[in-house]
mmCIF file of N, CA, C and O in Angstrom:
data_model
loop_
_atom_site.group_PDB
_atom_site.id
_atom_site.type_symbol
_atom_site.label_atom_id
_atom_site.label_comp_id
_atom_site.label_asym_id
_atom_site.label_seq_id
_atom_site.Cartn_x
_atom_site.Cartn_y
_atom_site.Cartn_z
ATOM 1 N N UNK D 1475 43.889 13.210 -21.521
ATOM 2 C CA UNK D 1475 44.017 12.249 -20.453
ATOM 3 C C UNK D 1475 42.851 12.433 -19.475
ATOM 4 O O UNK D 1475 42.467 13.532 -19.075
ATOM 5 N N UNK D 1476 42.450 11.528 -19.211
ATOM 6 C CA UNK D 1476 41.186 11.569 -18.172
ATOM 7 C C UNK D 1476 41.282 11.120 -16.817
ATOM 8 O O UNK D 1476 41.004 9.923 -16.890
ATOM 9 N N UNK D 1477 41.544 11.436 -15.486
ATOM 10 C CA UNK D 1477 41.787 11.557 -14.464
ATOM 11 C C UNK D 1477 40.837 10.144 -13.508
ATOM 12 O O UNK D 1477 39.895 9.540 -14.020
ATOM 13 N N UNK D 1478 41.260 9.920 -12.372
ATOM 14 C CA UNK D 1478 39.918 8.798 -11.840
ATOM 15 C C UNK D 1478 39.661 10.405 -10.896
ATOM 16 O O UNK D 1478 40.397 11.279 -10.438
ATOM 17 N N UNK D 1479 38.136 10.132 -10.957
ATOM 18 C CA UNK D 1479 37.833 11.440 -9.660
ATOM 19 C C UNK D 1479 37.364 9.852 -8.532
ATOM 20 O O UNK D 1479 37.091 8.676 -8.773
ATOM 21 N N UNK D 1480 37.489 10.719 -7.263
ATOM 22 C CA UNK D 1480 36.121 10.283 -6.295
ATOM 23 C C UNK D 1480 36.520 11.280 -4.982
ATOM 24 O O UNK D 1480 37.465 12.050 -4.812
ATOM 25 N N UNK D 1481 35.216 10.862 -4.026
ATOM 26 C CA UNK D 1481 35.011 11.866 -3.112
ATOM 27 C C UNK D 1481 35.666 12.878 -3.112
ATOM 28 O O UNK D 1481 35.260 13.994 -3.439
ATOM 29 N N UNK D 1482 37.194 12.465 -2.594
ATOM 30 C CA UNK D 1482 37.775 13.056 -1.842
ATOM 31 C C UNK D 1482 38.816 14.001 -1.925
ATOM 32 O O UNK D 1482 39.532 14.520 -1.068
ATOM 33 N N UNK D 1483 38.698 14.169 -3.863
ATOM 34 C CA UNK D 1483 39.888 15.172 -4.378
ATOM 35 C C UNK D 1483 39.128 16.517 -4.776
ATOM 36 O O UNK D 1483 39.599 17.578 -5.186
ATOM 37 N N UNK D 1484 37.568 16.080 -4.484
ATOM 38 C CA UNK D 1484 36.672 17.550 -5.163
ATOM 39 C C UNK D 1484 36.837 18.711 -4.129
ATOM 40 O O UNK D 1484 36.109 19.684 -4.325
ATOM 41 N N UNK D 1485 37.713 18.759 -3.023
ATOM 42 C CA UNK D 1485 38.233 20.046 -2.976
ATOM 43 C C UNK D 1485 39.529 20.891 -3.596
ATOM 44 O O UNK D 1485 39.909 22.056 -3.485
ATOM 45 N N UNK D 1486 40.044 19.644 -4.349
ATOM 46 C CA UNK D 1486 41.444 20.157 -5.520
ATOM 47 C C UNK D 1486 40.745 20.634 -6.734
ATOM 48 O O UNK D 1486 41.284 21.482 -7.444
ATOM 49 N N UNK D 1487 39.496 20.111 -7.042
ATOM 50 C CA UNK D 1487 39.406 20.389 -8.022
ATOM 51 C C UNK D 1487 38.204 21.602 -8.247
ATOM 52 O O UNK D 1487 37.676 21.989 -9.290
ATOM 53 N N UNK D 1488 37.989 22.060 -6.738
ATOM 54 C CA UNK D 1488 37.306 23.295 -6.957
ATOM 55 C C UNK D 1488 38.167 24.617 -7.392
ATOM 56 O O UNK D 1488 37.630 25.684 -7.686
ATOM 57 N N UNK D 1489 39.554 24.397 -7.390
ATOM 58 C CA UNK D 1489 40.676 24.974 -7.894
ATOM 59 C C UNK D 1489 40.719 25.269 -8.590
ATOM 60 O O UNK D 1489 40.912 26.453 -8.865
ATOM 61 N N UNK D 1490 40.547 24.281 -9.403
ATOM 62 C CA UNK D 1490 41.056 24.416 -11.236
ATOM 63 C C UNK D 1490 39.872 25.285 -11.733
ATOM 64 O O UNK D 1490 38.712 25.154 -11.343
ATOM 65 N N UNK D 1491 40.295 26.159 -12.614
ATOM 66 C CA UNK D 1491 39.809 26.914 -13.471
ATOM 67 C C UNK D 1491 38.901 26.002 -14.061
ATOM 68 O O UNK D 1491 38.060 25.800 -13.185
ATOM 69 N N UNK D 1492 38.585 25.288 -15.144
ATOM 70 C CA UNK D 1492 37.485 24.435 -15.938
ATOM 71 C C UNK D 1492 38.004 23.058 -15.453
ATOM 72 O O UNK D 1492 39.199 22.763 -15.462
ATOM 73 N N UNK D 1493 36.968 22.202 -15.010
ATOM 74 C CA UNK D 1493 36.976 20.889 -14.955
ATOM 75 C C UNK D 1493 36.071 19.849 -15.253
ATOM 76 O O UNK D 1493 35.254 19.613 -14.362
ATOM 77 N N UNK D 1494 36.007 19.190 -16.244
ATOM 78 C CA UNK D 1494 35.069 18.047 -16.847
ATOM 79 C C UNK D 1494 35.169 17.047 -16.080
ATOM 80 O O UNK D 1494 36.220 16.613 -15.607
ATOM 81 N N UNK D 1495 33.710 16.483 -15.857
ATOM 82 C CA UNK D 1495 33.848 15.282 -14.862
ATOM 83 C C UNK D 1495 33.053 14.359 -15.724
ATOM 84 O O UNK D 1495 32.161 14.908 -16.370
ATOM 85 N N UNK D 1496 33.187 13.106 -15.862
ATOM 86 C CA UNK D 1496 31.983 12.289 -16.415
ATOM 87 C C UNK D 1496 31.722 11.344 -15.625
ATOM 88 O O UNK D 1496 32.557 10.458 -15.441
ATOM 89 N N UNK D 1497 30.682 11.338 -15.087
ATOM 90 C CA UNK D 1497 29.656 10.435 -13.413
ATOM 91 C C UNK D 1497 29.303 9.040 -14.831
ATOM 92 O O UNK D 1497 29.001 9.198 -16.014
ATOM 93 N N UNK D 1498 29.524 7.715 -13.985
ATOM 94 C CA UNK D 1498 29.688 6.668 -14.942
ATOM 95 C C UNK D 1498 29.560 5.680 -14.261
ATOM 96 O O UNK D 1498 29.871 5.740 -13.072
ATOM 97 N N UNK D 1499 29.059 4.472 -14.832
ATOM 98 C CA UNK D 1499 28.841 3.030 -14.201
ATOM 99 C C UNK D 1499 29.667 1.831 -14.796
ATOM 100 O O UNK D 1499 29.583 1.748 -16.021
ATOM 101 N N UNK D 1500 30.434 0.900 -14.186
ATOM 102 C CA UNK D 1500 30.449 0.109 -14.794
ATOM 103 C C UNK D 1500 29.608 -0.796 -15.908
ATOM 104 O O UNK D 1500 30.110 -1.489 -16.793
ATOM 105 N N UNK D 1501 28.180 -0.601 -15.626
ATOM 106 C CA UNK D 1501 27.581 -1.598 -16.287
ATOM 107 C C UNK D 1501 26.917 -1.141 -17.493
ATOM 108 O O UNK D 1501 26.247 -1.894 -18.200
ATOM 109 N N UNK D 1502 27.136 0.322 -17.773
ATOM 110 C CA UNK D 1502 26.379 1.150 -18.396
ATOM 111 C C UNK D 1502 26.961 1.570 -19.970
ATOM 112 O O UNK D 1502 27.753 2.507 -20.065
ATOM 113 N N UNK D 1503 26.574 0.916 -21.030
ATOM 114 C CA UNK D 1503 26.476 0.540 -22.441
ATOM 115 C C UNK D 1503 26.886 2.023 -23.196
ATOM 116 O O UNK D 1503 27.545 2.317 -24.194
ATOM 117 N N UNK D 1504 26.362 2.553 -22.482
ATOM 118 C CA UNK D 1504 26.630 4.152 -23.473
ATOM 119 C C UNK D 1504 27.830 5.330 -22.662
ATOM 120 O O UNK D 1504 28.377 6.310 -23.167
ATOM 121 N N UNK D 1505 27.972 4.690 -21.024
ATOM 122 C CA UNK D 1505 29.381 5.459 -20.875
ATOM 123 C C UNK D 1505 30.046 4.902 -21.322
ATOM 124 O O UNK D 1505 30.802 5.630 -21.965
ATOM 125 N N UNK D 1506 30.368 3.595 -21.433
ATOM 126 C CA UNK D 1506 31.375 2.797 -22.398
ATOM 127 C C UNK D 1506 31.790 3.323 -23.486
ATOM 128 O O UNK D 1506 32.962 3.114 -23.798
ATOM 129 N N UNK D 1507 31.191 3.906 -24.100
ATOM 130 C CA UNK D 1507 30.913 4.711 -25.519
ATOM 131 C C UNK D 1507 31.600 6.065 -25.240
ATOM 132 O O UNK D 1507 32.432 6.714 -25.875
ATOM 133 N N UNK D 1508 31.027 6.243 -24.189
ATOM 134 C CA UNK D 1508 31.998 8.017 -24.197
ATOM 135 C C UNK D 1508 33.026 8.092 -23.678
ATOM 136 O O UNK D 1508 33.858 8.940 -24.000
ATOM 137 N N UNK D 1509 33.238 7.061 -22.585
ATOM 138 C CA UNK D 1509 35.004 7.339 -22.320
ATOM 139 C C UNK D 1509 35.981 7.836 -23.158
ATOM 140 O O UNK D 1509 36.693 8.838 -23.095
ATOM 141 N N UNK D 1510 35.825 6.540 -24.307
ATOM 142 C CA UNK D 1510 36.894 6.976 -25.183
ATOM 143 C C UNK D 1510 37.000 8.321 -25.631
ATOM 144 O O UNK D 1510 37.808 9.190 -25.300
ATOM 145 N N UNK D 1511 36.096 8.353 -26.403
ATOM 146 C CA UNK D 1511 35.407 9.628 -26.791
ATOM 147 C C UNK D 1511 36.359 11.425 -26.096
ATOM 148 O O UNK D 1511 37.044 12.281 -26.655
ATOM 149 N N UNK D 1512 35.922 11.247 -24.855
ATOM 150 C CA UNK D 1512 36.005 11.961 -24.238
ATOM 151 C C UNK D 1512 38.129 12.079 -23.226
ATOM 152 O O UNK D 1512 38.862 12.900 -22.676
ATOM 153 N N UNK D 1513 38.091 10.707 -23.598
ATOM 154 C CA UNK D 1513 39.657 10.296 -23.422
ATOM 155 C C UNK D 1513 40.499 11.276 -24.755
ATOM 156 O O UNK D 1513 41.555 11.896 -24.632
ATOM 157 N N UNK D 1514 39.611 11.152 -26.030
ATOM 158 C CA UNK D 1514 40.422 11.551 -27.084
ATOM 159 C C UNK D 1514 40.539 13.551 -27.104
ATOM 160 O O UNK D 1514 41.441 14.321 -27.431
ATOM 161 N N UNK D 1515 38.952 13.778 -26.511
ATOM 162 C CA UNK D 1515 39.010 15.255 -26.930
ATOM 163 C C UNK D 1515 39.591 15.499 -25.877
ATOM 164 O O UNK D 1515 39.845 16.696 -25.743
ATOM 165 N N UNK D 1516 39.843 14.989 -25.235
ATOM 166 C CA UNK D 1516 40.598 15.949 -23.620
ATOM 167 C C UNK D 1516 41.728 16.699 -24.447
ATOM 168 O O UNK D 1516 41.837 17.925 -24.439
ATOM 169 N N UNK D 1517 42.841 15.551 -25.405
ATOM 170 C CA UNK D 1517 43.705 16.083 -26.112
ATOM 171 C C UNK D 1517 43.669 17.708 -26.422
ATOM 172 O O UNK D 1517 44.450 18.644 -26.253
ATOM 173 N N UNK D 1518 42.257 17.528 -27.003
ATOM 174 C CA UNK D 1518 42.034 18.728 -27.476
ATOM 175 C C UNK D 1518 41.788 20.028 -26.686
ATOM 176 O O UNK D 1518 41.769 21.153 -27.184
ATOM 177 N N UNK D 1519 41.584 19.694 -25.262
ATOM 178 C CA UNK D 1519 41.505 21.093 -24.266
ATOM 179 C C UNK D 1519 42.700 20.832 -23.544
ATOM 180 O O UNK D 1519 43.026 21.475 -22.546
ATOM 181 N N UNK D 1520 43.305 19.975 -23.990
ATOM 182 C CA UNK D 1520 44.970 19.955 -22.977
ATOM 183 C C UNK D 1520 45.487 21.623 -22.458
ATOM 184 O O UNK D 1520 45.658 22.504 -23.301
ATOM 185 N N UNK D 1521 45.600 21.759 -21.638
ATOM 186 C CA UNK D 1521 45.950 23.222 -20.578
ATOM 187 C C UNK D 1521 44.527 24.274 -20.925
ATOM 188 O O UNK D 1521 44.754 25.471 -21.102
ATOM 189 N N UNK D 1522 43.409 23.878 -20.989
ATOM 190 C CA UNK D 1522 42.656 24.615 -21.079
ATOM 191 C C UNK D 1522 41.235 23.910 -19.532
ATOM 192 O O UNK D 1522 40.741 24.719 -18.747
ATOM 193 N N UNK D 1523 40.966 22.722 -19.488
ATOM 194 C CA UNK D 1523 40.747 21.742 -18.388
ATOM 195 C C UNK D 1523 41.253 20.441 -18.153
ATOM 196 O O UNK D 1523 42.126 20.007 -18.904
ATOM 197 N N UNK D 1524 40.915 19.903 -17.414
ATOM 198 C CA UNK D 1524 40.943 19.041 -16.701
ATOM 199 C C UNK D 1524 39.624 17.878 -16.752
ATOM 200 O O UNK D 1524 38.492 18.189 -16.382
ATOM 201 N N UNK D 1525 39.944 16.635 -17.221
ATOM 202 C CA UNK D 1525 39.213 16.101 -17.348
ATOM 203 C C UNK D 1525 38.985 14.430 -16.192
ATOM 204 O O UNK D 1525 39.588 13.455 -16.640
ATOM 205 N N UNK D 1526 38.590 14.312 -15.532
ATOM 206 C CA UNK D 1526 38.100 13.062 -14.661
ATOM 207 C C UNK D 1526 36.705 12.163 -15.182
ATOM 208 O O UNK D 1526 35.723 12.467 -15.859
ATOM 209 N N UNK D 1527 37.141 10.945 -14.521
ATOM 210 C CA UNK D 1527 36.060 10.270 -14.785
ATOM 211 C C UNK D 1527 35.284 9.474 -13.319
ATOM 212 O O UNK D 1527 35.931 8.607 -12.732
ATOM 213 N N UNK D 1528 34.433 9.709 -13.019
ATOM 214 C CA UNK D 1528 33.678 9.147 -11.882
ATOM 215 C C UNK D 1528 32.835 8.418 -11.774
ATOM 216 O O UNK D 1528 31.759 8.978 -11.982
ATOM 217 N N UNK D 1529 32.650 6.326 -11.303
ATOM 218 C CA UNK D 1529 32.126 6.043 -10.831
ATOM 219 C C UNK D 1529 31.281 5.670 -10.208
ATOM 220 O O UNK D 1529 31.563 4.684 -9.528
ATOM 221 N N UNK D 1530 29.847 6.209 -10.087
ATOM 222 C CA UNK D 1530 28.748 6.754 -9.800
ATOM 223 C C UNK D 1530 28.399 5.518 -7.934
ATOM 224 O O UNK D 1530 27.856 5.673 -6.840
ATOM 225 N N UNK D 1531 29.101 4.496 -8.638
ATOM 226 C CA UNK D 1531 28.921 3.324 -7.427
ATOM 227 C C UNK D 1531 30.289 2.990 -6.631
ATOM 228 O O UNK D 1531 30.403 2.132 -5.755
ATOM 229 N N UNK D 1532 31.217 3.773 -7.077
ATOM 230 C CA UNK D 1532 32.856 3.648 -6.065
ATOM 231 C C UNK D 1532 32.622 4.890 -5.773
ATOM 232 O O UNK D 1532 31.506 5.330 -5.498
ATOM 233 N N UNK D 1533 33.848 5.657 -5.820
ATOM 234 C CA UNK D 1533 34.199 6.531 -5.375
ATOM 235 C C UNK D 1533 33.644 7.912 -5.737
ATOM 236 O O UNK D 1533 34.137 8.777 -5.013
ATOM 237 N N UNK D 1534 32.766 8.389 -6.639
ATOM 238 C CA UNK D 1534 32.469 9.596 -7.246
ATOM 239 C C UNK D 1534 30.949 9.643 -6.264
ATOM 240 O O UNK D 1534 30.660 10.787 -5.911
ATOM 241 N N UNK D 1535 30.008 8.580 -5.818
ATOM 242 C CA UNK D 1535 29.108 8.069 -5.125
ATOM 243 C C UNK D 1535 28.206 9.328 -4.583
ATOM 244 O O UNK D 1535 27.163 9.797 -5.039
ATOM 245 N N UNK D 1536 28.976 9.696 -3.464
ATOM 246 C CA UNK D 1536 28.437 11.223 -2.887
ATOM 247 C C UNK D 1536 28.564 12.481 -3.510
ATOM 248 O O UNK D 1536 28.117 13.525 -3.033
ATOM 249 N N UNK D 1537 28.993 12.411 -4.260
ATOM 250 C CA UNK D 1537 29.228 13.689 -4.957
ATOM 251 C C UNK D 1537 28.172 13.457 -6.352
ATOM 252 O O UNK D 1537 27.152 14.139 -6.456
ATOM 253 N N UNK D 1538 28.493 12.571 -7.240
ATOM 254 C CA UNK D 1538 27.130 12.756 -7.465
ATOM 255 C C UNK D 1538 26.026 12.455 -6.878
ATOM 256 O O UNK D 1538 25.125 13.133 -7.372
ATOM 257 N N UNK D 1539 25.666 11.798 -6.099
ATOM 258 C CA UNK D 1539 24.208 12.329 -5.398
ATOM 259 C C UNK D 1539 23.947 13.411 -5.390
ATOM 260 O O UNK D 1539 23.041 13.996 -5.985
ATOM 261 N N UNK D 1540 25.446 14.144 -4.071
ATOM 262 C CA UNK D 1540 24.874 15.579 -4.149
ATOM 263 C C UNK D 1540 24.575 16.649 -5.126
ATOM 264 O O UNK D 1540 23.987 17.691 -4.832
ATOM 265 N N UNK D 1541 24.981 16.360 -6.222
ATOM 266 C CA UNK D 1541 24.742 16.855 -7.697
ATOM 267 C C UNK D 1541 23.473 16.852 -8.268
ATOM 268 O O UNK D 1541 22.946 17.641 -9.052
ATOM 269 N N UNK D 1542 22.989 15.626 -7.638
ATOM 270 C CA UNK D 1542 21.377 15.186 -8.430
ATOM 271 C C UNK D 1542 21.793 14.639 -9.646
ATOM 272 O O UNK D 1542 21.299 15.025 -10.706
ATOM 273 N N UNK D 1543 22.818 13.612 -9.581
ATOM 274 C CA UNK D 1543 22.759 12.584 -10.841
ATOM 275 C C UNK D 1543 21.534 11.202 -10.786
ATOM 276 O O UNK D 1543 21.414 10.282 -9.977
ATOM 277 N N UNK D 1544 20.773 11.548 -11.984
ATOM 278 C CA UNK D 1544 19.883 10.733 -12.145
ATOM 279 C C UNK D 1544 19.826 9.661 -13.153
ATOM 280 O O UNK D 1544 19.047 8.708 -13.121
ATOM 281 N N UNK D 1545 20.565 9.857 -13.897
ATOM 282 C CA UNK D 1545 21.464 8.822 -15.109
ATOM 283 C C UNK D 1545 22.807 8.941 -15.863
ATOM 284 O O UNK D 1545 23.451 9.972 -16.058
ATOM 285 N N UNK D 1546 23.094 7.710 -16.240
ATOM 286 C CA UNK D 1546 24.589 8.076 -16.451
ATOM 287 C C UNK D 1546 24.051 7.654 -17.980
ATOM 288 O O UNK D 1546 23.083 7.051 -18.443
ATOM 289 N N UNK D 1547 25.577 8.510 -18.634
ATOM 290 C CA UNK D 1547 26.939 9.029 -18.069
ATOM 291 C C UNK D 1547 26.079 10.340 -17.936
ATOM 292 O O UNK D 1547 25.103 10.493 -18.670
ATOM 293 N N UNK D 1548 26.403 11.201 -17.089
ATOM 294 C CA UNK D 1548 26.077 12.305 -16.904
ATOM 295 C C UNK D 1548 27.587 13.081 -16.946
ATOM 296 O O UNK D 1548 28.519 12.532 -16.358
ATOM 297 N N UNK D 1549 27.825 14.451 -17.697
ATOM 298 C CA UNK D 1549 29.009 14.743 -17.714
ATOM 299 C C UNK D 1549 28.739 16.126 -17.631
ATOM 300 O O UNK D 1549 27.899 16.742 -18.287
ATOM 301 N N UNK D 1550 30.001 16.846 -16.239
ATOM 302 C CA UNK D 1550 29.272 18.155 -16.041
ATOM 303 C C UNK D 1550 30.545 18.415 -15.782
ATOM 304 O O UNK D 1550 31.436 17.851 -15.148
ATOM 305 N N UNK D 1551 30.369 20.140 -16.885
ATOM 306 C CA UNK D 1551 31.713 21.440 -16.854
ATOM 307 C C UNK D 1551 31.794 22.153 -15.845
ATOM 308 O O UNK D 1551 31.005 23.098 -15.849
ATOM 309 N N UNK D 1552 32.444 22.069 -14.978
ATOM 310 C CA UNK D 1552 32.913 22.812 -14.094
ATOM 311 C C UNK D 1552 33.357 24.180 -13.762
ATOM 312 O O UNK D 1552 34.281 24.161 -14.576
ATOM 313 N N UNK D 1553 33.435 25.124 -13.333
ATOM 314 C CA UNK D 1553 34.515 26.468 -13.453
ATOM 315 C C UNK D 1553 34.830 26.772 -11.980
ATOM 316 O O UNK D 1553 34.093 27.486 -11.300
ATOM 317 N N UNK D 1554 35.879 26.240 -11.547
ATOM 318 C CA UNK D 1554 36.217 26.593 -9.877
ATOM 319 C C UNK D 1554 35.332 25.747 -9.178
ATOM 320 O O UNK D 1554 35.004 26.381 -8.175
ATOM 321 N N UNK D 1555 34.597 24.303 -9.181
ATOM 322 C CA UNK D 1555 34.037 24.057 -8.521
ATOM 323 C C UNK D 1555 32.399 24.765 -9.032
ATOM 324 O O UNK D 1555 31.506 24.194 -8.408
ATOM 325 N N UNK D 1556 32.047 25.467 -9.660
ATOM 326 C CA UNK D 1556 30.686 25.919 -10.028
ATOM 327 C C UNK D 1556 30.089 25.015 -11.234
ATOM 328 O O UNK D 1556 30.995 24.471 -11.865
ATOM 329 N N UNK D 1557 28.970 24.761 -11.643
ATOM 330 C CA UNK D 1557 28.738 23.962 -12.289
ATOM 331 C C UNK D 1557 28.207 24.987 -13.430
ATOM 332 O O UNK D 1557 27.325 25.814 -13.198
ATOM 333 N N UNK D 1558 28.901 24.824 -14.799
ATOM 334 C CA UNK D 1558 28.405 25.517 -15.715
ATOM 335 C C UNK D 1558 27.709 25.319 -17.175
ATOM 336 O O UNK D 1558 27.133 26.099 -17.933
ATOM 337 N N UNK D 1559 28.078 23.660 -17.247
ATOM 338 C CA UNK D 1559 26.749 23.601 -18.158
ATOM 339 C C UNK D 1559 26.869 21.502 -17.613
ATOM 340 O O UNK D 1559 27.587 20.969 -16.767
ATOM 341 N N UNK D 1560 25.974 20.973 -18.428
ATOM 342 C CA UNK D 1560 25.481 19.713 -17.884
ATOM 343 C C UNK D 1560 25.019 18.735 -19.289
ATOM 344 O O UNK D 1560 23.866 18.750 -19.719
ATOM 345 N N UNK D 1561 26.024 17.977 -19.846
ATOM 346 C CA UNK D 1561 25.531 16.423 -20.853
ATOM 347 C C UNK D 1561 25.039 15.801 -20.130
ATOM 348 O O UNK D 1561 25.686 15.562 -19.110
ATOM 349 N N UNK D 1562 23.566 15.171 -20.264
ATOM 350 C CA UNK D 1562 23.196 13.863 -19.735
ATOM 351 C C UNK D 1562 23.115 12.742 -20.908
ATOM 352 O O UNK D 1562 22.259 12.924 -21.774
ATOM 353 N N UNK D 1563 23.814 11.778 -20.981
ATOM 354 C CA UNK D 1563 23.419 10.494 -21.838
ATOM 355 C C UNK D 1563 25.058 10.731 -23.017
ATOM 356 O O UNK D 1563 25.981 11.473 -22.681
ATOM 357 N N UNK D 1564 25.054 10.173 -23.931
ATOM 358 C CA UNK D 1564 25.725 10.205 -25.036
ATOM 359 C C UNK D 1564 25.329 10.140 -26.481
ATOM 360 O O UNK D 1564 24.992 9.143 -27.120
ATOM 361 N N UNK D 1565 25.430 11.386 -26.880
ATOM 362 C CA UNK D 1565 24.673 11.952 -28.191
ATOM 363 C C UNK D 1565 25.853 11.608 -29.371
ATOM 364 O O UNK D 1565 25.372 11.506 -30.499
ATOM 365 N N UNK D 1566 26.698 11.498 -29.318
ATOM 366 C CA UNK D 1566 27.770 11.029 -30.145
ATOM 367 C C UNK D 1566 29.098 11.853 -30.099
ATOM 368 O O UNK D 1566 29.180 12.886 -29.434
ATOM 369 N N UNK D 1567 30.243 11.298 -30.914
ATOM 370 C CA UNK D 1567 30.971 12.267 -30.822
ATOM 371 C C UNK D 1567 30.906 13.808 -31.144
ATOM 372 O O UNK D 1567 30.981 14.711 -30.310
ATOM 373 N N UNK D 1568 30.783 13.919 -32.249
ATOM 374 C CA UNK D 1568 30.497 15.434 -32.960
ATOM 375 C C UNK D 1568 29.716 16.133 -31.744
ATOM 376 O O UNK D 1568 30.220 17.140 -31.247
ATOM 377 N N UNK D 1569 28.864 15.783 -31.396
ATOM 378 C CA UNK D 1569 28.133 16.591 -30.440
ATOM 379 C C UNK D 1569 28.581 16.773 -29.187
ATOM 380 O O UNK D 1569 28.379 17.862 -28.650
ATOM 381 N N UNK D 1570 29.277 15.729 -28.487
ATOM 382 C CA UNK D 1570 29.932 16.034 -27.146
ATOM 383 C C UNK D 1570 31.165 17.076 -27.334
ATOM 384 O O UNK D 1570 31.531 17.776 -26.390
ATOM 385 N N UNK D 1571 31.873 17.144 -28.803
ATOM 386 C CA UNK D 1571 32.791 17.904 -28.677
ATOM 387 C C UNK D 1571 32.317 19.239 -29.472
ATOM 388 O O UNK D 1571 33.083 20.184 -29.282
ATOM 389 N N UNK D 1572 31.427 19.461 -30.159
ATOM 390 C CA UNK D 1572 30.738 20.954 -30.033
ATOM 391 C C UNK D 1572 30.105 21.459 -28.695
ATOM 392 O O UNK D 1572 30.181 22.643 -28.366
ATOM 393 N N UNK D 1573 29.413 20.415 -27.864
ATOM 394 C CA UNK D 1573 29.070 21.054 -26.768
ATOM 395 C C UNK D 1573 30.312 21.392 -25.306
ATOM 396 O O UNK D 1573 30.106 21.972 -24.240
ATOM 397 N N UNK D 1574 31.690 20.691 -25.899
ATOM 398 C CA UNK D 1574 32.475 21.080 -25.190
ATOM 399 C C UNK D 1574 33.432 22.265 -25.135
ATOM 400 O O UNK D 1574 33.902 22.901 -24.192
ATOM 401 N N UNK D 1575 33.586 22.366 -26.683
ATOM 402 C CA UNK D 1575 33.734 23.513 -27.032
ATOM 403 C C UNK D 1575 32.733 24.910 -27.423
ATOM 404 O O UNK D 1575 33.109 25.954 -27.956
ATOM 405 N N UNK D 1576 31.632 24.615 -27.059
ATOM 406 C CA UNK D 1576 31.049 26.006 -26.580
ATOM 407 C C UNK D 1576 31.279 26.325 -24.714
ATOM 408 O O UNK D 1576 31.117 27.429 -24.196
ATOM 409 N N UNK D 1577 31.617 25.249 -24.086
ATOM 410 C CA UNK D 1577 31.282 25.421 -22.805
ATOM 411 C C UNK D 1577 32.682 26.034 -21.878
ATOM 412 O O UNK D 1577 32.655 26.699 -20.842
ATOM 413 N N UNK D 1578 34.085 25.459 -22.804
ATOM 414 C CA UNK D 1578 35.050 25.240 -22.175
ATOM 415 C C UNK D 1578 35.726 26.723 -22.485
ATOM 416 O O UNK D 1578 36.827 27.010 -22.014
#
């Protein structure tokens, strides 16, 4: 299950042990592509993280800025709020979920 993030819950979610965020645009052809994607493997880290999806032009806005998001989808692993590793773009499935499972 994939969560809506924006601003104002990223002090709950400096909490959580691992948290996946994916920074996203409406208009943007290849987050389209990974939502799902990333909707399906959540399954697969169910009680291991937490997965959200953010916005880049509503609500996720300032937070990625302050991140230094420079293209979407940009999708970044979390640990307590620390940033521990970083997808930019969408490489396909197989690969988002090997690189999630080395990270998570």
């Amino acid at each position: 299950m994939i969560n809506t993030f924006d601003d104002n819950n990223w002090e709950n979610i400096k909490k959580e042990e691992i948290s996946v965020i994916q920074f996203s645009a409406s208009w943007c052809s290849p987050c389209k592509e990974l939502t799902p994607v990333l909707e399906k493997l959540s399954k697969n880290f169910e009680g291991k993280a937490t997965f959200y999806y953010a916005d880049v032009e509503e609500g996720g806005l300032n937070k990625g800025s302050e991140l230094g998001i420079k293209g979407v989808p940009s999708t970044i692993i979390f640990r307590r709020g620390v940033e521990v590793d970083r997808l930019t773009g969408y490489p396909g499935e197989a690969e988002v979920s090997e690189w999630l499972s080395k990270s998570i």
